[in-house]
Coordinates of C-alpha atoms in Angstrom, one line a residue:
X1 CA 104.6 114.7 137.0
X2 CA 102.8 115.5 133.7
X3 CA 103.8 117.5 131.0
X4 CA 101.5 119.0 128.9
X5 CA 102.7 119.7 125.3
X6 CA 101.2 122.7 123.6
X7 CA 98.9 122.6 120.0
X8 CA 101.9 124.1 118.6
X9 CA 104.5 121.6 119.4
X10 CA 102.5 118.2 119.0
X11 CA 103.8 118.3 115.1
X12 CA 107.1 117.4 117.0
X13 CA 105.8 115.1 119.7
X14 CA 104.2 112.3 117.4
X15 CA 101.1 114.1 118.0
X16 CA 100.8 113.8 121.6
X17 CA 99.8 116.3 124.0
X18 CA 101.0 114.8 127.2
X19 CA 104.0 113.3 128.4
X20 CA 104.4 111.6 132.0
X21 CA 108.1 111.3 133.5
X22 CA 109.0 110.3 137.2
X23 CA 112.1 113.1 137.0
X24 CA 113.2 114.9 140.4
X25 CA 113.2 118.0 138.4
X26 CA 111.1 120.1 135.8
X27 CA 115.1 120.6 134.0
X28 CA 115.4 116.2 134.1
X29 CA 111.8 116.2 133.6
X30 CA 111.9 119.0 130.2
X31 CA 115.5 116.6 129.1
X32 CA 113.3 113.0 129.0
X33 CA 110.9 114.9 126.9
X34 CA 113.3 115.7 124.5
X35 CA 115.2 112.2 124.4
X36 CA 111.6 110.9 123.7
X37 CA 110.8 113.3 121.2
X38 CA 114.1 114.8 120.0
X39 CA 112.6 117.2 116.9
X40 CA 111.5 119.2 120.1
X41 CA 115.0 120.0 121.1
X42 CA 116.0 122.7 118.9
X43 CA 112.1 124.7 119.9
X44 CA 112.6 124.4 123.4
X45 CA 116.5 124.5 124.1
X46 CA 119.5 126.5 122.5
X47 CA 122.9 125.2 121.2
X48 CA 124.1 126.0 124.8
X49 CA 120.9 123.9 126.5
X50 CA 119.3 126.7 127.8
X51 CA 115.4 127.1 127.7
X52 CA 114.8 129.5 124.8
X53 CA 113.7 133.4 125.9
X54 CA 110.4 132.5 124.1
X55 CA 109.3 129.3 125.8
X56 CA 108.0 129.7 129.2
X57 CA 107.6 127.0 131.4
X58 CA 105.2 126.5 134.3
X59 CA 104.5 124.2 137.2
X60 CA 100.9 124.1 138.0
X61 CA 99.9 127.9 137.5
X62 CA 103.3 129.7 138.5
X63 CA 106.0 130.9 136.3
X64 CA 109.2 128.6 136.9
X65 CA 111.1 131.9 136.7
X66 CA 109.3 132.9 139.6
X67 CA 110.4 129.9 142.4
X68 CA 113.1 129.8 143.7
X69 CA 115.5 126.9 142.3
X70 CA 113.7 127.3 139.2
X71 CA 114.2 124.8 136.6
X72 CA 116.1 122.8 139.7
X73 CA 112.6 122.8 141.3
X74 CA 111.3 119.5 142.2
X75 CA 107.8 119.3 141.8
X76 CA 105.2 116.7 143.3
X77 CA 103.8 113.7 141.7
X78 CA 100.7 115.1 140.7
X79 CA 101.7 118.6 139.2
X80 CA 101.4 119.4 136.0
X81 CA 104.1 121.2 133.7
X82 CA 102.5 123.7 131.3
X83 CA 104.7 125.0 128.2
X84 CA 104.2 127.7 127.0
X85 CA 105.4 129.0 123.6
X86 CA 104.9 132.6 121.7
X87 CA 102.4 132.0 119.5
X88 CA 102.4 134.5 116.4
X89 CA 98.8 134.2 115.5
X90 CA 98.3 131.2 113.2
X91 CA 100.6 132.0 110.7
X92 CA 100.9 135.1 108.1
X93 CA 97.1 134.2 107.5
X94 CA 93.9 135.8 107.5
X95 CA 90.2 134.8 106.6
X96 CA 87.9 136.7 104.5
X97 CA 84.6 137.8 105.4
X98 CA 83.6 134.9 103.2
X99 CA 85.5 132.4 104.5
X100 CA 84.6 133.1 107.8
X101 CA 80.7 132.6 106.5
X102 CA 82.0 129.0 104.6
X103 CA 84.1 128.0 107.7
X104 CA 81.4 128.9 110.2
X105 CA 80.6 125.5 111.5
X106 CA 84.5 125.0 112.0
X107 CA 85.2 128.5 113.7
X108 CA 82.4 127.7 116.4
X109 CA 84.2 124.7 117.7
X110 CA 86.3 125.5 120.0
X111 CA 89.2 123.2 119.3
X112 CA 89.3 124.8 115.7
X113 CA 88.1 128.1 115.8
X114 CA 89.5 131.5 113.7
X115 CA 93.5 130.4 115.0
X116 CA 92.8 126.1 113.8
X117 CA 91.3 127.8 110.6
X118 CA 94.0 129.6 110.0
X119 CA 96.3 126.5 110.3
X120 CA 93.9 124.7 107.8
X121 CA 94.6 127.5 105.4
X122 CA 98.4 127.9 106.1
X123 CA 98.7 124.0 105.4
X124 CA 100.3 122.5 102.8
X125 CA 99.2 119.0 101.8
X126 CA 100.8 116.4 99.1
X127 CA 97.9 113.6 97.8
X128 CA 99.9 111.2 96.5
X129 CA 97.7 109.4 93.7
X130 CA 94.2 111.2 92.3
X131 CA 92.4 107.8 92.5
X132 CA 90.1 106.0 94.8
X133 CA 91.9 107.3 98.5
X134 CA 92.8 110.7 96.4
X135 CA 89.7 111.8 95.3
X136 CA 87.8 111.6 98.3
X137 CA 90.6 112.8 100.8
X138 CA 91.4 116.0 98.3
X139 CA 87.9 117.3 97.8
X140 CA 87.7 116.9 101.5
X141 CA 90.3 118.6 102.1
X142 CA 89.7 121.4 99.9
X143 CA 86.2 121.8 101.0
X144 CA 87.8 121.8 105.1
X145 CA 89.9 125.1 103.9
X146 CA 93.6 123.2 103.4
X147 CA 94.9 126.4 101.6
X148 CA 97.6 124.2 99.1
X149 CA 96.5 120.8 98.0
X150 CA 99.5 119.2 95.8
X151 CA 98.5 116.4 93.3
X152 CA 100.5 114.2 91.4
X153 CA 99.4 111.4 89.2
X154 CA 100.7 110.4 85.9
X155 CA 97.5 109.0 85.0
X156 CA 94.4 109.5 82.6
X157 CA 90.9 109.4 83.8
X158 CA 89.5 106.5 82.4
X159 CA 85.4 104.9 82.7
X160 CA 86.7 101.8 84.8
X161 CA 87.9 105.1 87.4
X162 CA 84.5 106.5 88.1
X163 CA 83.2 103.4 89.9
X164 CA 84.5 105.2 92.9
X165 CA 87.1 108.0 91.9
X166 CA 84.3 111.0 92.7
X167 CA 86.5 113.2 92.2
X168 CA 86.6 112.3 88.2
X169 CA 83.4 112.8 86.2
X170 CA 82.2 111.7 83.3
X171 CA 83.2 114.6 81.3
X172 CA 86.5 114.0 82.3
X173 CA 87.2 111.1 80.9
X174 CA 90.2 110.8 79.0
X175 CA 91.6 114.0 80.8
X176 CA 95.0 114.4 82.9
X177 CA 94.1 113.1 86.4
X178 CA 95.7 116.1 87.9
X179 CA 93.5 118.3 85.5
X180 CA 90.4 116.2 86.2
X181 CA 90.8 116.8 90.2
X182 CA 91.8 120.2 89.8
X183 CA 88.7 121.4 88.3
X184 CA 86.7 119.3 90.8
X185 CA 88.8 121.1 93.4
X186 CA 88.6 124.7 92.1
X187 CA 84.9 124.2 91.7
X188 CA 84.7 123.1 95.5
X189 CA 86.6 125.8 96.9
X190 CA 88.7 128.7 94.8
X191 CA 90.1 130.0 97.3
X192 CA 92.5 126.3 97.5
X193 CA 95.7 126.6 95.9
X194 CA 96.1 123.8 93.7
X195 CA 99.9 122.6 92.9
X196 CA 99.9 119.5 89.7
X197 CA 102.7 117.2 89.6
X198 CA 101.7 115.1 86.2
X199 CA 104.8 113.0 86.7
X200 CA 105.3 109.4 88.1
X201 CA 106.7 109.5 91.8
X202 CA 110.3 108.2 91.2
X203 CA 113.6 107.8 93.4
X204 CA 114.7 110.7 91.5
X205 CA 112.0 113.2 92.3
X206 CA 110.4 112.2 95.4
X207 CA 112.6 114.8 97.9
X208 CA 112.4 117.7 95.7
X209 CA 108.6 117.2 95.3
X210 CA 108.1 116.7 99.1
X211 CA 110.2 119.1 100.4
X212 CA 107.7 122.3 99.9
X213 CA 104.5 120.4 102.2
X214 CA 103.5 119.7 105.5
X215 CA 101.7 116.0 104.7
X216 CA 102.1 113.8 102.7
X217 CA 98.9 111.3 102.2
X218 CA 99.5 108.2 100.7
X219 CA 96.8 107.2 98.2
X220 CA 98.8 104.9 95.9
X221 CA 98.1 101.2 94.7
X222 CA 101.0 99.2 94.1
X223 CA 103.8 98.3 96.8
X224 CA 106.9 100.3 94.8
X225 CA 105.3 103.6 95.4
X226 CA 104.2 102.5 99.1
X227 CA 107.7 102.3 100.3
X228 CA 109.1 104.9 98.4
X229 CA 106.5 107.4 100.2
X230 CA 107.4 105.9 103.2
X231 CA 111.2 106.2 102.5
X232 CA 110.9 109.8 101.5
X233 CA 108.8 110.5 104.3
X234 CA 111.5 109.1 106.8
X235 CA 114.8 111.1 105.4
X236 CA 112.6 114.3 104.7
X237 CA 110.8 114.3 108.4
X238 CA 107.1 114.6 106.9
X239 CA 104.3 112.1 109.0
X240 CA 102.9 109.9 105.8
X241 CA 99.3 109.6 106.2
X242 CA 98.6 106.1 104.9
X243 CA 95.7 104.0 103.8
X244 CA 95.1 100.8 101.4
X245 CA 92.3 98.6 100.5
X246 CA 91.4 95.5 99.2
X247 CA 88.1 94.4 98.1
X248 CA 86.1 95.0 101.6
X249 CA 88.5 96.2 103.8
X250 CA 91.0 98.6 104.5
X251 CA 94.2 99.8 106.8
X252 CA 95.0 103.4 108.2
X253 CA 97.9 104.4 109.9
X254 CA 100.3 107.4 110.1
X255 CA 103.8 106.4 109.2
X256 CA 107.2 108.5 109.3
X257 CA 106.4 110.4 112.9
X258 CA 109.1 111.0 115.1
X259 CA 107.5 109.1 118.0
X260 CA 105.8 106.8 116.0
X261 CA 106.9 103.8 113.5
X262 CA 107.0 103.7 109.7
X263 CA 105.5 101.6 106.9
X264 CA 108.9 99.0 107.2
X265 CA 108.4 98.8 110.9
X266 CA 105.0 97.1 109.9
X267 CA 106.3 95.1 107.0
X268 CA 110.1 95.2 106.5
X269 CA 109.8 93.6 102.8
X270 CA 107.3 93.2 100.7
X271 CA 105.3 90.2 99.1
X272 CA 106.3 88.4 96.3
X273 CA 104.6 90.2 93.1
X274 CA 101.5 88.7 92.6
X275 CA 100.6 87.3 95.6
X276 CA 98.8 90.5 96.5
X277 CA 96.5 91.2 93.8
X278 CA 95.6 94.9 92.7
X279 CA 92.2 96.3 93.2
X280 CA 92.1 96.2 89.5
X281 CA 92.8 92.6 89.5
X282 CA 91.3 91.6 92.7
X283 CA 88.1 94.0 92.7
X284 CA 87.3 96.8 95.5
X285 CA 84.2 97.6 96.8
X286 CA 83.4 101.1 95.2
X287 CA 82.3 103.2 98.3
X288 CA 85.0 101.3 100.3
X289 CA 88.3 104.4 99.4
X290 CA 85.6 107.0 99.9
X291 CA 85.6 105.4 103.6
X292 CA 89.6 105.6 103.9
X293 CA 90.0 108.5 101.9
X294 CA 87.7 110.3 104.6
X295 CA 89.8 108.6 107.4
X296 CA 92.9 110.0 105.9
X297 CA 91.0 113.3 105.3
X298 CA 90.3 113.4 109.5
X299 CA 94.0 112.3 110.3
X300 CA 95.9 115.0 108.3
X301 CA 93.2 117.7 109.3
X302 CA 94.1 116.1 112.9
X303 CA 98.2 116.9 112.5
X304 CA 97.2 120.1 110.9
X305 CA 95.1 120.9 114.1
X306 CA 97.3 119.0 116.7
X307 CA 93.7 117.6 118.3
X308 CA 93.1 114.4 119.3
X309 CA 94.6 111.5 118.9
X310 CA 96.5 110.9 115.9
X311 CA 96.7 107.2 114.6
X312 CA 100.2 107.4 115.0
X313 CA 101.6 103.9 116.4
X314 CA 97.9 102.4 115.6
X315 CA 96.7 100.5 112.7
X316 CA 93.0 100.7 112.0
X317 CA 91.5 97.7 110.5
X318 CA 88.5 98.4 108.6
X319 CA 85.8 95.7 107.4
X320 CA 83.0 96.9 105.3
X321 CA 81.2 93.8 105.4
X322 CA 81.3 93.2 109.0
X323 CA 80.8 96.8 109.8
X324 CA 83.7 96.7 112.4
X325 CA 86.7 98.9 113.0
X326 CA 89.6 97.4 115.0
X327 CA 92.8 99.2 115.8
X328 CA 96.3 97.3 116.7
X329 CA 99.5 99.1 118.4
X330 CA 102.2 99.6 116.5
X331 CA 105.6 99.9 117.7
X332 CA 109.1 101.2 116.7
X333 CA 111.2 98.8 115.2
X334 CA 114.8 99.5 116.6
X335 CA 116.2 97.7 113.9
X336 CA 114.3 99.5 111.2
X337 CA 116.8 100.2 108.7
X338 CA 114.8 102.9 107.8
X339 CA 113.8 104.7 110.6
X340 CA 115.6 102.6 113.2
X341 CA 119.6 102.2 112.6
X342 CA 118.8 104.5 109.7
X343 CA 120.8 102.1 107.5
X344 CA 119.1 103.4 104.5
X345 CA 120.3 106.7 103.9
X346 CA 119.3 107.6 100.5
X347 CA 115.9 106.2 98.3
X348 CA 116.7 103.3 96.6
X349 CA 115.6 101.2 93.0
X350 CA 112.1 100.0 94.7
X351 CA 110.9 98.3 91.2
X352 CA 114.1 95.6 91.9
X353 CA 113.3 96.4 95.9
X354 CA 109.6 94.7 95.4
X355 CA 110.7 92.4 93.0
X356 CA 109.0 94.3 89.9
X357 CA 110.5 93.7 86.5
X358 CA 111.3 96.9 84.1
X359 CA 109.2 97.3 81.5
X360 CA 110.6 95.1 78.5
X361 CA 110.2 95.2 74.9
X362 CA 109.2 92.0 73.6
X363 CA 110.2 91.2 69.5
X364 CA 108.2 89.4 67.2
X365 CA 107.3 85.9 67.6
X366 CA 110.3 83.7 67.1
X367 CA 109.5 79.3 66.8
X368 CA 112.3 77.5 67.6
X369 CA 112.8 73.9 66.0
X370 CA 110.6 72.0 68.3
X371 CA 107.9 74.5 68.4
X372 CA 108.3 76.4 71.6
X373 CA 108.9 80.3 71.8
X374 CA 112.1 81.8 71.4
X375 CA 113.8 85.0 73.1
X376 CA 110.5 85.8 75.2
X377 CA 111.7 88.2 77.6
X378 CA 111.9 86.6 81.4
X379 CA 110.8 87.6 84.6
X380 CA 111.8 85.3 88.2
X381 CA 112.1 82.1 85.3
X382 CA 109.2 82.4 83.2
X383 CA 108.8 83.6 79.6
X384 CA 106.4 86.7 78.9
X385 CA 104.8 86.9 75.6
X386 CA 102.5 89.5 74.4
X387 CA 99.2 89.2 73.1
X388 CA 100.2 89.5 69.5
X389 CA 102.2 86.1 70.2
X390 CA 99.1 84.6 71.9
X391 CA 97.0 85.3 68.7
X392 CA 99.7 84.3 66.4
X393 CA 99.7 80.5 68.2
X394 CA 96.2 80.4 68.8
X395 CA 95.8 81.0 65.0
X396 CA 98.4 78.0 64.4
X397 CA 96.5 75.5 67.1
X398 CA 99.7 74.7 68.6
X399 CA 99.1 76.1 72.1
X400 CA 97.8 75.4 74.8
X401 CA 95.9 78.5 76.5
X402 CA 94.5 78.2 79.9
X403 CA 92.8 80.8 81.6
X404 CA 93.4 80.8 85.4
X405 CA 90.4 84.2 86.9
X406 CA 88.1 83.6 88.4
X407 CA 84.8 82.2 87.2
X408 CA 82.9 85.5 87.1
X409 CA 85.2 87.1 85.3
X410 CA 85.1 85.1 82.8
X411 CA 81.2 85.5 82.3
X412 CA 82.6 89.5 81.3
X413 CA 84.7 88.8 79.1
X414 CA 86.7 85.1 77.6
X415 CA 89.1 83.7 75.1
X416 CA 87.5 80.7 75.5
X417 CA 90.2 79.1 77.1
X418 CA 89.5 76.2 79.9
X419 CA 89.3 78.0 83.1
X420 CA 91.2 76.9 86.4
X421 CA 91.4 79.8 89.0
X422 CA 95.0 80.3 90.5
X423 CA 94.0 79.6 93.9
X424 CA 92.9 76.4 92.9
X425 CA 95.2 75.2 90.2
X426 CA 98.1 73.0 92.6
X427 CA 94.8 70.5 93.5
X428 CA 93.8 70.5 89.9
X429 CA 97.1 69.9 88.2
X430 CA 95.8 66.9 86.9
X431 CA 93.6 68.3 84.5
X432 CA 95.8 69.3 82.2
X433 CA 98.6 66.8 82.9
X434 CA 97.8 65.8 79.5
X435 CA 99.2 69.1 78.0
X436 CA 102.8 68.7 79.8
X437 CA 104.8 68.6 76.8
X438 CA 103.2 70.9 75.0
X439 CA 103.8 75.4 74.7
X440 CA 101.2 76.5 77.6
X441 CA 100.1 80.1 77.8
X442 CA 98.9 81.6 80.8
X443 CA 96.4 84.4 80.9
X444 CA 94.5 86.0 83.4
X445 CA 93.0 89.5 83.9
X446 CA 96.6 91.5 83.8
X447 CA 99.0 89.3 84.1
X448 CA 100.1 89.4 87.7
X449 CA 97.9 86.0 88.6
X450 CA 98.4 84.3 85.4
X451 CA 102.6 84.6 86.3
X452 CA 102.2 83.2 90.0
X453 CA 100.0 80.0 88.1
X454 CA 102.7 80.1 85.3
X455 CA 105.1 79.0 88.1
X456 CA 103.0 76.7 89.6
X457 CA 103.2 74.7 86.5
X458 CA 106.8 74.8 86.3
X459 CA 106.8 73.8 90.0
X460 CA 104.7 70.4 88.8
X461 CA 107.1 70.0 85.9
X462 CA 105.7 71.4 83.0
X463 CA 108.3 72.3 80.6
X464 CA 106.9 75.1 78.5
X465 CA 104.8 77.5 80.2
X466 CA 104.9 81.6 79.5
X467 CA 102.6 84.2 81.1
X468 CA 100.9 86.6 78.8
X469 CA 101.6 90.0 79.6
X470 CA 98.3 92.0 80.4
X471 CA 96.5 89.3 80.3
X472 CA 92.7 89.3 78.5
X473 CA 92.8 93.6 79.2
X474 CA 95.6 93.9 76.7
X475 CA 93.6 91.6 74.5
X476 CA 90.9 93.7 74.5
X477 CA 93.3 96.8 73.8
X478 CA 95.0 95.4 71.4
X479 CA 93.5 92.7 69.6
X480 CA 89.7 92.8 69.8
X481 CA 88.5 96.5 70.8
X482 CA 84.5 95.0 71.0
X483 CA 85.5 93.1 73.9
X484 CA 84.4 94.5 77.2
X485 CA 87.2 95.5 79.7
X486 CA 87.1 95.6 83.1

């Protein structure tokens, strides 16, 4: 037999809105539905087990009440269970005559209509990160009628953002993120309620942050704040709405679901730092997070809705160049310790988790006796120096400073240095064998590249090698403010 799960309950079902069993009864049949989907328990049974007096059951088109062994009936292979729920009306909502007029091409769909549209507006929605997925998925959202957006990012709205952040302008550069997107926002739609968080997302302050929305949609950039969502999405029950991109292509997916796996199902740990470069080091096509921030838009509109089907237990593969869109099953990982044996029961330090150092303090430039720096701080064995150190040595002549982006970049912006890319320094080692006994600094855009080439060298033997800290960015920040930075 089939049961059919109503619009109302799907938020509890992993977003389904069937489920087929092979139980002799409608009561077995109601009791596999639950062990499959067991946030559904407390809306359809009591603390005793009995069907609550405001859920009403059917098999085909008659009232279980009415036959005769009731739930104990056995119904045929191809009937279909029907339950029915009081519904209260979309929620303590109502629409304006003007909203009905904005919302018009909404209300005359019939899996939307006046009662979907007064979901929309009852929503509450948390946009993790204003940025490239942010921007795009928020205005979207706004303009679709979600009645409270939440935004937190700790950012500024800088010139480098607006490549593909729309929801920044021009005239907003140098503004709060939050305050940037709000205004965007407001101007979009005044009647969306607009909630600012301009705070860093932290161990400490993701559950009490959560805790007052719906949906939480994922737009961040780095891997810390990826599985902290995801973490705090598992213990607080919310679906994460996920997407990422790099360069050309992208990944959607809704994490956290009852039914339906999480982020650590999909990749229980993370990559060492720096294999994975950030879109600010690595480069991202600019209309590609207007594509995934739409795709998250039309999945959390989805939940809100409880239409379709929800890319819950599906990742979508996205490749701009090729034009194609894949999707791959995901499945529950029983031995999640997240969402599996729930081993993890409280969020954890995800800087050490990803293998991120804490930001350090680094003290003048110290020489020891045989010329090589002292005290640098150290992250996974390698010395950081700043750029102030860099230009210090550089002004001395006793370093060696090798550059290791990629040959475009360095047509923006150079030190001069000789230029080997990371990816192809191991079969090039031999060009600077000569510099093996000598201080070696290693720069690249930000430093993330320039430390996995730092250890590359050490790997071959060389002696003295330290990774500047924000690479030729900081440099131009810090040291030579006419210097383009990108």
């Amino acid at each position: 037999m089939k049961i059919l799960i109503p619009t109302p309950l799907r938020n509890f079902a992993g977003g389904k809105s069937e489920f087929t069993t092979s139980a002799a009864t409608v009561q077995a049949g109601l009791e596999e539905l639950v062990a499959e989907y067991p946030q559904l328990k407390n809306n359809l049974f009591n603390a005793e087990g009995k069907l609550r007096s405001f859920v009403n059951v059917y098999v085909n088109d008659d009232d279980v009440r009415d036959l005769s062994d009731g739930l104990n009936s056995k119904p045929k292979e191809d009937d279909e269970i029907s339950i029915i729920p009081s519904i209260a009306g979309g929620a303590d909502v109502t629409l304006s005559n003007e909203e009905i007029a904005r919302y018009s091409r909404h209300l005359i769909l019939p899996e939307v209509g006046m009662e979907g549209q007064k979901k929309l507006k009852a929503a509450k929605v948390l946009c993790v990160g204003t940025g490239g997925l942010g921007a795009p998925m928020a205005m979207y959202l706004a303009a679709a009628g979600v009645g409270t957006i939440g935004l937190i990012d700790f950012d500024v709205v800088d010139e480098s953002n607006l490549q593909r952040q729309i929801i920044h302008s021009q005239s907003t550069v140098g503004m709060l993120k939050v305050d940037s997107a709000e205004q965007m926002l407001k101007g979009l739609n005044k009647n969306t309620n607009i909630v600012k968080f301009n705070t860093m997302l932290t161990s400490a302050n993701a559950l009490e942050i959560f805790k007052d929305f719906d949906i939480i949609a994922d737009g961040t950039d780095n891997f810390q704040t990826r599985y902290l969502v995801n973490d705090a999405c598992v213990l607080s029950g919310k679906p994460n709405v996920y997407a990422s991109i790099f360069r050309f292509e992208g990944q959607a997916s809704i994490f956290g679901a009852e039914a339906g796996p999480c982020y650590r199902c999909l990749y229980p740990e993370p990559p060492p730092p720096g294999l994975v470069p950030s879109c600010a080091e690595g480069g991202v096509l600019g209309i590609l997070p207007g594509l995934l921030g739409i795709i998250q838009a039309t999945e959390v509109i989805k939940l809100i809705l409880g239409i379709g089907d929800p890319l819950i237990g599906r990742l979508l593969l996205v490749d701009s160049l090729g034009m194609s869109f894949r999707t791959l099953k995901l499945r529950k990982n029983p031995n999640c310790p997240m969402c599996g044996t729930h081993e993890i029961k409280q969020l954890i330090d995800y800087d050490q988790f990803c293998g991120v150092p804490k930001p350090t303090e680094v003290g003048p430039l110290e020489v020891s006796s045989h010329g090589n720096v002292a005290a640098a701080a150290e992250f996974d064995g390698i010395p950081q120096v700043t750029v102030e150190e860099l230009q210090a040595r550089m002004k001395k002549g006793d370093v060696f400073v090798l550059d290791v982006r990629e040959p475009h970049e360095a047509q923006i912006a150079t030190l001069g240095a000789p230029l080997i890319p990371v990816g192809t320094l191991a079969q090039r080692i031999d060009e600077v064998a000569s510099h093996k006994n000598e201080d070696i600094f290693v720069h690249c855009k930000l430093g993330g590249r320039s430390q996995q080439a730092a250890q590359i060298l050490k790997a071959a033997g060389f002696q003295h090698v330290y990774n500047v800290q924000g690479g030729i960015q900081a440099w131009a920040e810090r040291i030579d403010p006419t210097m383009p930075k990108y």
